[in-house]
XYZ file of N, CA and C in Angstrom:
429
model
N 8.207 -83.757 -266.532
C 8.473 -83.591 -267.936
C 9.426 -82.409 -268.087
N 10.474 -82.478 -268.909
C 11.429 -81.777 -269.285
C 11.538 -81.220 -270.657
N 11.511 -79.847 -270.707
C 10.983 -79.269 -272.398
C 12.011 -77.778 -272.228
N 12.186 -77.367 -273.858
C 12.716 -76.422 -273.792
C 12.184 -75.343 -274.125
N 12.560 -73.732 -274.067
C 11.659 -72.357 -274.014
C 12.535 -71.833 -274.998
N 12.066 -70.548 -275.277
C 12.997 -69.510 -276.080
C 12.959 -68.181 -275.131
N 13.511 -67.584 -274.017
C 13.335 -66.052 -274.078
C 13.955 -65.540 -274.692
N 13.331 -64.486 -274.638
C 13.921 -63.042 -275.609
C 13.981 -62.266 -274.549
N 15.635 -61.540 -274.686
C 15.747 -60.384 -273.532
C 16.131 -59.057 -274.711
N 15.664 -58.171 -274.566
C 16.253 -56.604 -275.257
C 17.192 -56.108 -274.144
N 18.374 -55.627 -274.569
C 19.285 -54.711 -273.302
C 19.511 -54.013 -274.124
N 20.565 -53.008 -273.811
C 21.065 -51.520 -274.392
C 20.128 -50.336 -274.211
N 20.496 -49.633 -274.979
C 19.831 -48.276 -274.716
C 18.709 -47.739 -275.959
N 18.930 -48.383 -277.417
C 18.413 -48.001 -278.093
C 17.526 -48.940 -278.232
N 16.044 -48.418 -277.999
C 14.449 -49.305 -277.976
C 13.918 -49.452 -279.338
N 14.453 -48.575 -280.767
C 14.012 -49.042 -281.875
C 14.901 -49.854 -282.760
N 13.672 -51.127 -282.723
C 14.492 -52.183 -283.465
C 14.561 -51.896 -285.537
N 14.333 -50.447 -285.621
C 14.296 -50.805 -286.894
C 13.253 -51.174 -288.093
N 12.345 -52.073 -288.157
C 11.420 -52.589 -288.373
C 10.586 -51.718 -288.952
N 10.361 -51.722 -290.309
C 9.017 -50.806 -290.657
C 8.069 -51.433 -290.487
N 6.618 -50.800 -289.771
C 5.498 -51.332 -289.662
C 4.342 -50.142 -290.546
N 5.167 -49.235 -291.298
C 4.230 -48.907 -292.481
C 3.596 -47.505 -291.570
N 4.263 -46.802 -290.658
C 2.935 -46.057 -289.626
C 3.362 -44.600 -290.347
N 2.971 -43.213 -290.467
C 3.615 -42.299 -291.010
C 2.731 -41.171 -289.695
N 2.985 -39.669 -290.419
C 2.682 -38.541 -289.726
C 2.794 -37.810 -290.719
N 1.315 -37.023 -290.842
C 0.909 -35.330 -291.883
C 2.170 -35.032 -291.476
N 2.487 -33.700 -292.079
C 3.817 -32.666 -292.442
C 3.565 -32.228 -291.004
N 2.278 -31.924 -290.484
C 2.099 -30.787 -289.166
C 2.077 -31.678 -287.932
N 2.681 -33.145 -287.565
C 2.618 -34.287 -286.936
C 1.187 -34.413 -285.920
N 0.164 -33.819 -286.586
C -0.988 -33.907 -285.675
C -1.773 -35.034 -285.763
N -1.540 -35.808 -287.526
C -2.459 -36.872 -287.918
C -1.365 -38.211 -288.188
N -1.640 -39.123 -287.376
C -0.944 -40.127 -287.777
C -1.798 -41.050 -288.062
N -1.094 -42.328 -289.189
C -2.275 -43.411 -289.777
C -0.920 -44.322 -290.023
N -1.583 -44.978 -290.637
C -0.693 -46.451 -290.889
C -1.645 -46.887 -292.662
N -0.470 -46.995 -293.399
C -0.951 -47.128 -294.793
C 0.507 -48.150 -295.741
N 0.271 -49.134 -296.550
C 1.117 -49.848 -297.007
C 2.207 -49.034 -297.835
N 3.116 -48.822 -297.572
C 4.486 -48.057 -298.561
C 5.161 -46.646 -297.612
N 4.607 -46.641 -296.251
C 5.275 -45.829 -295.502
C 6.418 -45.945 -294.798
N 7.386 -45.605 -294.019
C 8.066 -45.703 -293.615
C 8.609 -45.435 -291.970
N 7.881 -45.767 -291.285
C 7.496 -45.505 -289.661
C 7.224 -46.977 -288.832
N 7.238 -46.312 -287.950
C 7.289 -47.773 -286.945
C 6.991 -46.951 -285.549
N 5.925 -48.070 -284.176
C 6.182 -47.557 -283.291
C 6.882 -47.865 -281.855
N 7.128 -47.296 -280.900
C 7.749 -48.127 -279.454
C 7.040 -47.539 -278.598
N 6.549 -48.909 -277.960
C 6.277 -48.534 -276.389
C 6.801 -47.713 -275.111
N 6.163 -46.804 -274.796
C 6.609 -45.632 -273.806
C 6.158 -45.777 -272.775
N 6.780 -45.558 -271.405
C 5.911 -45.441 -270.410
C 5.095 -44.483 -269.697
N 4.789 -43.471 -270.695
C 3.659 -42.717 -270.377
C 4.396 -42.003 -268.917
N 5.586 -41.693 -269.122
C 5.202 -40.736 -268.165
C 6.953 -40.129 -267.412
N 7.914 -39.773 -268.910
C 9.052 -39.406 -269.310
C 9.005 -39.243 -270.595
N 10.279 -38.193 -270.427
C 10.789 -37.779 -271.960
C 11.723 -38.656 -272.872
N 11.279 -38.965 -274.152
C 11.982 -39.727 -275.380
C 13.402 -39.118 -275.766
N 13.991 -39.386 -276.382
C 14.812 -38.905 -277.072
C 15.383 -39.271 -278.922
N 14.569 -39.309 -279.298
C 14.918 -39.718 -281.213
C 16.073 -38.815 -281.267
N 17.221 -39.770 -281.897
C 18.065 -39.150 -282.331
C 18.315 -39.977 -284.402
N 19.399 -39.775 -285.140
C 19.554 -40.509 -286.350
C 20.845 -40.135 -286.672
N 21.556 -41.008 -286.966
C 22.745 -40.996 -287.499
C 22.972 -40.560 -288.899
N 22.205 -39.626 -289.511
C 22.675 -38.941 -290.709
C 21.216 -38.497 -291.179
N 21.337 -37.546 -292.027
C 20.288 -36.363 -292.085
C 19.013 -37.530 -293.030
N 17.741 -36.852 -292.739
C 16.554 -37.960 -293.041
C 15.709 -36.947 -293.731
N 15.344 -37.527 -295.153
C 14.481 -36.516 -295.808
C 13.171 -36.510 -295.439
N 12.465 -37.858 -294.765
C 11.627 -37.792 -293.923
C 11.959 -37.998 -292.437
N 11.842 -37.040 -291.277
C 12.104 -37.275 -289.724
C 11.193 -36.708 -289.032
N 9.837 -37.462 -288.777
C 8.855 -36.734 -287.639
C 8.622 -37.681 -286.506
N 8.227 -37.080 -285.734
C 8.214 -37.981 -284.547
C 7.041 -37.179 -283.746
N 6.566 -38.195 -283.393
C 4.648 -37.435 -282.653
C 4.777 -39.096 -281.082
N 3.562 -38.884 -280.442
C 3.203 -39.840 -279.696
C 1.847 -40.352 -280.066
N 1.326 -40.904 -280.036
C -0.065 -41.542 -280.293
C -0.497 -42.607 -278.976
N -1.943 -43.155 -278.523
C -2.329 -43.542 -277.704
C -2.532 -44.988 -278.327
N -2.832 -45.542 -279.282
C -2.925 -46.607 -279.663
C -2.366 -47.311 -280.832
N -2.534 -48.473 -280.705
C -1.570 -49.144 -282.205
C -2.743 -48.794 -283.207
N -2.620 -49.063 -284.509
C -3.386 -48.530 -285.693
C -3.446 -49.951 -286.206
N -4.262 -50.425 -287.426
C -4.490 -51.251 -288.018
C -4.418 -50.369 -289.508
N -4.042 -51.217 -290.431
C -3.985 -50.833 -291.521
C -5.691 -49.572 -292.136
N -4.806 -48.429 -293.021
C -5.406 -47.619 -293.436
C -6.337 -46.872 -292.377
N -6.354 -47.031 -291.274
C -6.763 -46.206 -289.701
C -5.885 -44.835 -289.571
N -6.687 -43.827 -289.040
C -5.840 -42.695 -288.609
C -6.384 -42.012 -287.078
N -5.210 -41.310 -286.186
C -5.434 -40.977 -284.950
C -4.198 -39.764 -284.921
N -4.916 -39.012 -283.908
C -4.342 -37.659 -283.276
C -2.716 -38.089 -282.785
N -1.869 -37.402 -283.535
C -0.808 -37.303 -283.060
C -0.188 -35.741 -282.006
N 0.040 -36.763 -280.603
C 0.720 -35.581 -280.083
C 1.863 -35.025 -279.693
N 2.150 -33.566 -279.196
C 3.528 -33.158 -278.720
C 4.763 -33.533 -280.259
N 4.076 -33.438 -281.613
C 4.594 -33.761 -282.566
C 5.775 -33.045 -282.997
N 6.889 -33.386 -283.515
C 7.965 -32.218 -283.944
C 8.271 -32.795 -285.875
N 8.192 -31.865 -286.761
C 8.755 -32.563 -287.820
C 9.985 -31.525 -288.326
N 11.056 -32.521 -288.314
C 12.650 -32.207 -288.287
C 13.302 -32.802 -289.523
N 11.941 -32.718 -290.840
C 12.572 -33.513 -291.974
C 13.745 -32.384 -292.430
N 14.861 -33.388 -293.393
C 15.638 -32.920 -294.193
C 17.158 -32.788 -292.518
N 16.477 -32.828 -291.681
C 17.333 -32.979 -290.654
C 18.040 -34.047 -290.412
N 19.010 -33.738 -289.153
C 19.689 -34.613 -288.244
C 19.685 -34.679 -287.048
N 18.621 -33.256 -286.631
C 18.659 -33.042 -285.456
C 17.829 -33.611 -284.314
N 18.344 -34.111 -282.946
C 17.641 -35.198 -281.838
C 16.147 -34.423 -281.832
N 15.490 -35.034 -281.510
C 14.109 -34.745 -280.883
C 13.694 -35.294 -279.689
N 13.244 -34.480 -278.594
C 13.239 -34.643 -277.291
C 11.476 -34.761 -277.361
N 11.035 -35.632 -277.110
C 9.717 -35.642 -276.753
C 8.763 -36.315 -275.459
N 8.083 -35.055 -274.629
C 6.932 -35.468 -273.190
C 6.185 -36.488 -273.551
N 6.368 -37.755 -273.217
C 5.410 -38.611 -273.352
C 4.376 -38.966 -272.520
N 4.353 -37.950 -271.294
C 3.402 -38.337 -270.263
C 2.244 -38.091 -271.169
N 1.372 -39.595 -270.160
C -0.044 -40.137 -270.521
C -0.352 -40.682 -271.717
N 0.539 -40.781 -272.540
C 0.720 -41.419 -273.965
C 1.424 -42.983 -273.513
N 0.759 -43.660 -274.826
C 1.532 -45.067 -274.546
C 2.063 -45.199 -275.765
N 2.639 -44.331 -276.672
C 3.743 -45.092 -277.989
C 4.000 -43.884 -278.638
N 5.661 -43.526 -279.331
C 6.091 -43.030 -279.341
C 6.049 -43.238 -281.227
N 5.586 -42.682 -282.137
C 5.345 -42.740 -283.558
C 7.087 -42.078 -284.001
N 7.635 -43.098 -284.562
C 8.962 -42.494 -285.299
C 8.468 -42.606 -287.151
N 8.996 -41.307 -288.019
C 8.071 -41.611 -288.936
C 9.388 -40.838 -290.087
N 10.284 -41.691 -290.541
C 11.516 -41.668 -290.804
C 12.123 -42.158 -292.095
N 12.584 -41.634 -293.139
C 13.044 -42.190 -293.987
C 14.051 -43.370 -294.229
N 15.065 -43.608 -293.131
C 15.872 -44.521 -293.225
C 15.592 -45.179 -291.497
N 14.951 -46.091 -290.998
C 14.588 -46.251 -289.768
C 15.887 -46.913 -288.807
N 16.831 -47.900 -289.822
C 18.033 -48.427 -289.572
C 18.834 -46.920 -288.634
N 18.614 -46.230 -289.192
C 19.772 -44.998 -288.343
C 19.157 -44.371 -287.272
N 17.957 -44.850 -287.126
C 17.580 -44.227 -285.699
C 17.747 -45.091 -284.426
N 17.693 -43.805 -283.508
C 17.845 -44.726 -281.956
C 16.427 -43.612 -281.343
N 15.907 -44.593 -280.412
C 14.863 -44.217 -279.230
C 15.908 -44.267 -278.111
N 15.573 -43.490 -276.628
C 16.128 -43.392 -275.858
C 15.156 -43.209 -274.443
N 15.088 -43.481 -273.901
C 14.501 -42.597 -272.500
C 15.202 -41.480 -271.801
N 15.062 -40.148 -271.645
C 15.969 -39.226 -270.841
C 15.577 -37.914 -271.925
N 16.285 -37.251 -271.639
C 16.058 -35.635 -272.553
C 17.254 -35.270 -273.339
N 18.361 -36.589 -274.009
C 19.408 -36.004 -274.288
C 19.650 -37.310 -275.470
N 20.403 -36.775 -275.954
C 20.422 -38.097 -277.326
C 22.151 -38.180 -276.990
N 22.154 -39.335 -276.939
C 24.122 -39.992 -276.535
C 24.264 -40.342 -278.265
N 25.294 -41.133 -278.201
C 25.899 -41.764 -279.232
C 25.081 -42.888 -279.611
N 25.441 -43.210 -280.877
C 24.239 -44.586 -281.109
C 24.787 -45.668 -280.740
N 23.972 -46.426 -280.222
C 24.059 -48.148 -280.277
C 22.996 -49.346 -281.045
N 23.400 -49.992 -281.900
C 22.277 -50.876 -282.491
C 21.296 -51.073 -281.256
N 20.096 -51.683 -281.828
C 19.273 -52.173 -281.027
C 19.642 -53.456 -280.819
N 19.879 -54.048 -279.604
C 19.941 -55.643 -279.629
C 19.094 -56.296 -278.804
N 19.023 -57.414 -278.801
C 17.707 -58.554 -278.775
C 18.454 -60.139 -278.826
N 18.784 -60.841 -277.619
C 19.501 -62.033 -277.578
C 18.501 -62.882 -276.794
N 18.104 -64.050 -277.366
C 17.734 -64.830 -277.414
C 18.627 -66.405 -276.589
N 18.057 -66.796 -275.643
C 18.641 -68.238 -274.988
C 17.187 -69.172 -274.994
N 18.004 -70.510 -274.799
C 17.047 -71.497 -274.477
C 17.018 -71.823 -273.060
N 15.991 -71.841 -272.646
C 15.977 -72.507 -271.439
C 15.152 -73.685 -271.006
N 15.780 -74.504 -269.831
C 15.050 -75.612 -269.743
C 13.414 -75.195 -268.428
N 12.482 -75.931 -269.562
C 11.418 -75.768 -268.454
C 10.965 -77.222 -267.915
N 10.859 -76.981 -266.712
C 10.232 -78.741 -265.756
C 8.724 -77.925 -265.628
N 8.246 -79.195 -265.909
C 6.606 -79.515 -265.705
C 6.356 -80.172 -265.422
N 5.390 -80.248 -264.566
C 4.718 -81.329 -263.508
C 3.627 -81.553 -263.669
N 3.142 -83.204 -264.167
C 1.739 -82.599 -264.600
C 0.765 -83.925 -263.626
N -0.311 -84.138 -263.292
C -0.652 -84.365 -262.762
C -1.599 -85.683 -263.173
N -1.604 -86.634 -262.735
C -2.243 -87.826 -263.634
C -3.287 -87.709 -263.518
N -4.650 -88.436 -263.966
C -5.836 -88.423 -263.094
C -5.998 -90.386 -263.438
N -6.607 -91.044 -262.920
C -6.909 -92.008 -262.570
C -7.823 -92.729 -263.037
């Protein structure tokens, strides 16, 4: 049998797609929660290198913390190694060892880039291309 797939590949350098998922961070980035009308989103880290948030033009909200788990609506958890750089433009370099997600918590999320390394480059959209591919299956009769 002959059928078709969808992958999804991400390349480039910048890991945030953008996407509000509503997640925020207190002023002192220690408490993060997830509540409807926020403006944050998070990305997967590998626990064990430095981030790099950078934004292409100054953000009246810009904090950036790490957190250990995804949140469900109106939930809150310890944010760590937090920096808040509102009213800024300036990159934020953040240790993500032993953490698994990187809380961006941002007024305009479109102008940010995630990075892996300790240095913020130039921006590149996030991209995400999509092909079809053919899958063979073999399936087995029974009798």
């Amino acid at each position: 049998m002959l059928g078709n797939a969808t992958q999804q590949t991400y390349t480039g350098k910048n890991l945030c797609n953008g996407v509000n998922t509503d997640y925020y961070l207190g002023t002192n980035t220690q408490v993060a929660g997830r509540l409807t009308n926020n403006s944050g989103l998070i990305v997967s880290v590998d626990g064990t290198s430095n981030y790099t948030v950078s934004t292409t033009g100054s953000q009246t909200r810009y904090r950036v913390a790490c957190i250990d788990t995804t949140l469900e609506y109106n939930a809150t958890t310890t944010g760590y190694n937090g920096q808040n750089k509102d009213g800024t433009s300036n990159s934020i370099t953040i240790d993500t060892t032993g953490h698994s997600y990187l809380l961006v918590n941002a007024t305009d999320l479109s102008k940010i880039q995630v990075e892996k390394g300790s240095s913020a480059t130039s921006y590149e959209p996030y991209t995400r291309t999509e092909k079809q591919v053919q899958v063979l299956t073999f399936l087995k009769m029974l009798m």
